[in-house]
């Protein structure tokens, strides 16, 4: 299995058979060096309608066999632009996919969709995802402020392997709130996202690294474009 950080909130992982991208913001993402045409995907997950998350989702999902998982409003919007293969969820709902369960979980954020003519449309509720990719569990928080709802995501029997948490502030949690979220989630690894893409979300990760120097969570800072590999399918 591979896991690649494409910058901002764009997480790409998978194996030879299935490849998942969450919030595919490639075009216009100053941190992303990968072209949409080079991205091989089977499943696209979108956390909310903002352009830095919906990104290239529609283009990717118009490809044969690619499935979109998003909230109902985003799925309906995508269908109007030629996307056929969708699983529409709402908060608390789970999609049972070929690689495992994808559960839509709460986020505290907004979700406007911008139509090609510039019109702003309601994009449902913003959300996060708990994704089981075979035996690995990933939590992608989407854009969110710190919320007590995160406490519900901790499952002592099935620990989160990697939590992707926004840390840039202004539109989402900042590094200090992410430290609190980590205490509640107790994941094995935190990978910070949604920072340094734009001037207003430029931050220092030092407090984060300092906070995780001790304790049972490791902070892994991934450079945009970096990939980690491992035999993630095997149960330990
Ligand atoms: Ni947003
Ligand atoms: Mn955002």
CSV table of C-alpha atoms and ligand atoms in Angstrom, one decimal:
chain,number,residue,atom,x,y,z
A,1,UNK,CA,0.0,0.0,0.0
A,2,UNK,CA,1.1,3.6,-0.7
A,3,UNK,CA,0.0,6.9,0.8
A,4,UNK,CA,0.9,10.2,-0.9
A,5,UNK,CA,0.3,13.7,0.4
A,6,UNK,CA,-0.5,16.0,-2.5
A,7,UNK,CA,-0.5,19.2,-0.4
A,8,UNK,CA,-3.4,21.1,1.2
A,9,UNK,CA,-6.0,18.5,2.2
A,10,UNK,CA,-5.4,16.1,-0.7
A,11,UNK,CA,-4.6,12.6,0.5
A,12,UNK,CA,-4.0,9.8,-2.0
A,13,UNK,CA,-3.6,6.2,-1.0
A,14,UNK,CA,-4.2,2.7,-2.2
A,15,UNK,CA,-2.7,-0.5,-3.6
A,16,UNK,CA,-2.6,-2.1,-7.1
A,17,UNK,CA,-6.3,-2.7,-7.1
A,18,UNK,CA,-7.9,0.3,-5.6
A,19,UNK,CA,-6.8,3.9,-5.2
A,20,UNK,CA,-8.6,6.5,-3.1
A,21,UNK,CA,-8.2,10.2,-3.2
A,22,UNK,CA,-9.7,12.5,-0.6
A,23,UNK,CA,-10.4,16.1,-1.6
A,24,UNK,CA,-8.6,16.0,-5.0
A,25,UNK,CA,-7.4,19.6,-5.2
A,26,UNK,CA,-4.7,19.2,-7.9
A,27,UNK,CA,-5.4,22.0,-10.5
A,28,UNK,CA,-4.7,25.3,-8.9
A,29,UNK,CA,-3.1,23.8,-5.7
A,30,UNK,CA,0.3,25.6,-5.4
A,31,UNK,CA,1.6,22.6,-3.4
A,32,UNK,CA,0.7,19.9,-5.8
A,33,UNK,CA,3.0,18.9,-8.6
A,34,UNK,CA,0.9,16.0,-9.9
A,35,UNK,CA,-1.3,16.4,-12.9
A,36,UNK,CA,-4.9,15.2,-12.8
A,37,UNK,CA,-4.3,13.2,-15.9
A,38,UNK,CA,-1.5,11.3,-14.1
A,39,UNK,CA,-3.7,10.4,-11.1
A,40,UNK,CA,-5.0,6.8,-11.2
A,41,UNK,CA,-8.1,6.5,-9.0
A,42,UNK,CA,-11.0,4.1,-8.3
A,43,UNK,CA,-12.7,6.1,-5.5
A,44,UNK,CA,-13.0,9.9,-4.9
A,45,UNK,CA,-14.1,11.2,-1.5
A,46,UNK,CA,-15.1,14.8,-1.0
A,47,UNK,CA,-15.5,16.4,2.4
A,48,UNK,CA,-17.4,19.6,1.3
A,49,UNK,CA,-18.1,21.8,-1.6
A,50,UNK,CA,-15.4,24.4,-1.4
A,51,UNK,CA,-13.2,24.6,-4.4
A,52,UNK,CA,-10.0,23.7,-2.5
A,53,UNK,CA,-11.7,20.3,-1.6
A,54,UNK,CA,-14.0,19.5,-4.5
A,55,UNK,CA,-11.1,20.4,-6.7
A,56,UNK,CA,-10.9,18.1,-9.7
A,57,UNK,CA,-13.4,15.6,-8.3
A,58,UNK,CA,-15.9,16.0,-11.2
A,59,UNK,CA,-13.3,15.5,-13.9
A,60,UNK,CA,-11.9,12.4,-12.1
A,61,UNK,CA,-15.4,10.9,-11.5
A,62,UNK,CA,-16.4,11.2,-15.1
A,63,UNK,CA,-13.8,8.6,-15.9
A,64,UNK,CA,-15.1,5.1,-16.4
A,65,UNK,CA,-15.5,3.1,-13.2
A,66,UNK,CA,-14.6,5.9,-10.8
A,67,UNK,CA,-16.9,6.2,-7.8
A,68,UNK,CA,-17.7,9.4,-6.0
A,69,UNK,CA,-18.5,9.3,-2.3
A,70,UNK,CA,-19.8,12.6,-0.9
A,71,UNK,CA,-22.8,14.2,0.8
A,72,UNK,CA,-26.1,14.1,-1.0
A,73,UNK,CA,-26.0,17.7,-2.3
A,74,UNK,CA,-22.5,17.3,-3.8
A,75,UNK,CA,-23.5,14.0,-5.4
A,76,UNK,CA,-26.6,15.6,-6.9
A,77,UNK,CA,-24.5,18.5,-8.1
A,78,UNK,CA,-21.9,16.1,-9.6
A,79,UNK,CA,-24.7,14.2,-11.4
A,80,UNK,CA,-25.7,17.4,-13.2
A,81,UNK,CA,-22.1,17.5,-14.6
A,82,UNK,CA,-22.1,14.0,-16.0
A,83,UNK,CA,-20.9,12.0,-13.0
A,84,UNK,CA,-22.9,8.7,-12.8
A,85,UNK,CA,-21.3,6.5,-10.2
A,86,UNK,CA,-22.1,8.1,-6.8
A,87,UNK,CA,-22.7,7.0,-3.3
A,88,UNK,CA,-24.5,9.8,-1.5
A,89,UNK,CA,-24.1,9.8,2.3
A,90,UNK,CA,-25.1,12.0,5.1
A,91,UNK,CA,-23.5,12.4,8.6
A,92,UNK,CA,-23.5,9.1,10.4
A,93,UNK,CA,-23.9,7.1,7.2
A,94,UNK,CA,-21.5,4.4,5.9
A,95,UNK,CA,-20.6,3.3,2.4
A,96,UNK,CA,-19.5,-0.3,2.2
A,97,UNK,CA,-16.9,-0.4,-0.5
A,98,UNK,CA,-14.7,-3.1,-2.0
A,99,UNK,CA,-11.8,-2.0,0.3
A,100,UNK,CA,-13.8,-1.4,3.5
A,101,UNK,CA,-16.2,1.0,5.2
A,102,UNK,CA,-16.3,4.7,4.6
A,103,UNK,CA,-18.2,6.5,7.3
A,104,UNK,CA,-19.2,10.1,7.0
A,105,UNK,CA,-18.6,11.9,10.3
A,106,UNK,CA,-19.3,15.4,11.6
A,107,UNK,CA,-17.2,18.5,10.9
A,108,UNK,CA,-18.0,22.0,11.9
A,109,UNK,CA,-17.6,24.0,8.7
A,110,UNK,CA,-19.6,25.3,5.7
A,111,UNK,CA,-20.0,23.8,2.3
A,112,UNK,CA,-20.8,26.2,-0.6
A,113,UNK,CA,-20.6,25.0,-4.2
A,114,UNK,CA,-19.6,27.4,-6.8
A,115,UNK,CA,-21.2,26.7,-10.2
A,116,UNK,CA,-19.3,27.4,-13.4
A,117,UNK,CA,-21.4,30.6,-13.9
A,118,UNK,CA,-20.2,31.8,-10.5
A,119,UNK,CA,-23.5,31.2,-8.7
A,120,UNK,CA,-23.1,29.9,-5.1
A,121,UNK,CA,-25.2,26.9,-4.3
A,122,UNK,CA,-25.8,25.2,-1.0
A,123,UNK,CA,-23.5,22.2,-0.7
A,124,UNK,CA,-25.0,20.4,2.3
A,125,UNK,CA,-23.1,19.9,5.5
A,126,UNK,CA,-19.3,19.7,5.6
A,127,UNK,CA,-18.0,16.4,6.9
A,128,UNK,CA,-15.0,14.3,7.7
A,129,UNK,CA,-14.5,10.6,6.9
A,130,UNK,CA,-13.5,7.5,8.8
A,131,UNK,CA,-12.0,5.2,6.2
A,132,UNK,CA,-11.2,1.6,6.7
A,133,UNK,CA,-8.8,0.6,3.9
A,134,UNK,CA,-8.6,-3.1,4.5
A,135,UNK,CA,-7.2,-3.3,8.0
A,136,UNK,CA,-6.0,0.3,8.2
A,137,UNK,CA,-8.1,3.1,9.7
A,138,UNK,CA,-7.7,6.6,8.5
A,139,UNK,CA,-9.6,9.7,9.8
A,140,UNK,CA,-9.7,12.7,7.5
A,141,UNK,CA,-11.2,15.6,9.4
A,142,UNK,CA,-12.0,17.7,6.3
A,143,UNK,CA,-12.2,21.4,7.2
A,144,UNK,CA,-13.4,21.7,10.8
A,145,UNK,CA,-13.1,23.6,14.0
A,146,UNK,CA,-12.3,21.8,17.2
A,147,UNK,CA,-15.5,19.9,18.2
A,148,UNK,CA,-16.5,17.6,21.0
A,149,UNK,CA,-17.9,15.3,18.3
A,150,UNK,CA,-14.3,14.1,17.7
A,151,UNK,CA,-14.5,12.3,21.1
A,152,UNK,CA,-17.0,9.9,19.5
A,153,UNK,CA,-14.5,8.8,16.9
A,154,UNK,CA,-12.2,7.1,19.3
A,155,UNK,CA,-12.7,3.3,19.3
A,156,UNK,CA,-10.5,1.5,21.8
A,157,UNK,CA,-10.8,-1.7,19.9
A,158,UNK,CA,-9.9,-0.2,16.6
A,159,UNK,CA,-7.4,2.6,17.0
A,160,UNK,CA,-7.1,5.2,14.2
A,161,UNK,CA,-3.8,4.5,12.4
A,162,UNK,CA,-3.5,8.0,10.8
A,163,UNK,CA,-5.5,11.1,11.6
A,164,UNK,CA,-5.3,13.9,9.0
A,165,UNK,CA,-6.0,17.1,10.9
A,166,UNK,CA,-6.2,20.6,9.5
A,167,UNK,CA,-3.9,23.0,11.4
A,168,UNK,CA,-3.8,26.2,9.3
A,169,UNK,CA,-6.2,28.2,11.4
A,170,UNK,CA,-8.4,31.0,9.9
A,171,UNK,CA,-10.8,28.5,8.2
A,172,UNK,CA,-10.2,25.5,10.4
A,173,UNK,CA,-8.5,24.4,13.7
A,174,UNK,CA,-5.1,25.7,14.3
A,175,UNK,CA,-2.1,23.8,15.7
A,176,UNK,CA,-3.2,24.3,19.3
A,177,UNK,CA,-6.7,23.0,18.7
A,178,UNK,CA,-5.2,20.1,16.7
A,179,UNK,CA,-3.2,19.1,19.8
A,180,UNK,CA,-6.4,19.0,21.8
A,181,UNK,CA,-8.1,16.9,19.1
A,182,UNK,CA,-5.2,14.5,19.1
A,183,UNK,CA,-5.7,13.9,22.9
A,184,UNK,CA,-9.3,13.0,22.2
A,185,UNK,CA,-8.7,10.9,19.1
A,186,UNK,CA,-5.5,9.1,20.3
A,187,UNK,CA,-4.5,8.0,16.8
A,188,UNK,CA,-1.1,6.3,16.2
A,189,UNK,CA,0.0,9.0,13.8
A,190,UNK,CA,-1.2,12.6,13.1
A,191,UNK,CA,-0.4,14.1,9.7
A,192,UNK,CA,-1.1,17.8,9.6
A,193,UNK,CA,-3.0,19.2,6.5
A,194,UNK,CA,-4.6,22.4,5.3
A,195,UNK,CA,-1.6,24.7,6.1
A,196,UNK,CA,1.0,26.7,4.2
A,197,UNK,CA,-1.0,26.5,0.9
A,198,UNK,CA,-2.1,30.1,1.1
A,199,UNK,CA,-0.6,33.1,3.0
A,200,UNK,CA,-3.4,33.3,5.5
A,201,UNK,CA,-2.9,29.7,6.6
A,202,UNK,CA,0.9,29.8,6.9
A,203,UNK,CA,1.9,28.4,10.3
A,204,UNK,CA,4.7,27.0,12.3
A,205,UNK,CA,4.4,23.3,13.1
A,206,UNK,CA,6.9,23.5,16.0
A,207,UNK,CA,4.2,23.5,18.8
A,208,UNK,CA,2.8,20.4,17.2
A,209,UNK,CA,6.1,18.6,17.0
A,210,UNK,CA,6.9,19.6,20.6
A,211,UNK,CA,3.5,18.4,21.9
A,212,UNK,CA,3.9,15.0,20.2
A,213,UNK,CA,7.5,14.5,21.2
A,214,UNK,CA,6.2,12.5,24.1
A,215,UNK,CA,3.1,10.4,24.3
A,216,UNK,CA,1.6,7.7,22.2
A,217,UNK,CA,0.9,9.7,19.0
A,218,UNK,CA,3.5,10.4,16.5
A,219,UNK,CA,3.4,13.5,14.3
A,220,UNK,CA,4.4,12.9,10.8
A,221,UNK,CA,5.0,15.9,8.6
A,222,UNK,CA,4.8,15.0,5.0
A,223,UNK,CA,6.1,17.3,2.3
A,224,UNK,CA,3.7,17.7,-0.6
A,225,UNK,CA,4.5,15.0,-3.1
A,226,UNK,CA,6.0,12.6,-0.5
A,227,UNK,CA,4.9,9.0,-0.4
A,228,UNK,CA,5.1,6.4,2.4
A,229,UNK,CA,4.8,2.7,1.7
A,230,UNK,CA,4.0,-0.3,3.8
A,231,UNK,CA,2.3,-3.6,4.0
A,232,UNK,CA,-0.8,-2.0,5.3
A,233,UNK,CA,-3.2,-4.8,4.3
A,234,UNK,CA,-1.7,-7.2,6.9
A,235,UNK,CA,-3.3,-7.3,10.2
A,236,UNK,CA,-0.9,-6.9,13.1
B,1,LIG,NI1,-13.6,24.7,3.4
B,2,LIG,MN1,-10.5,24.4,2.9
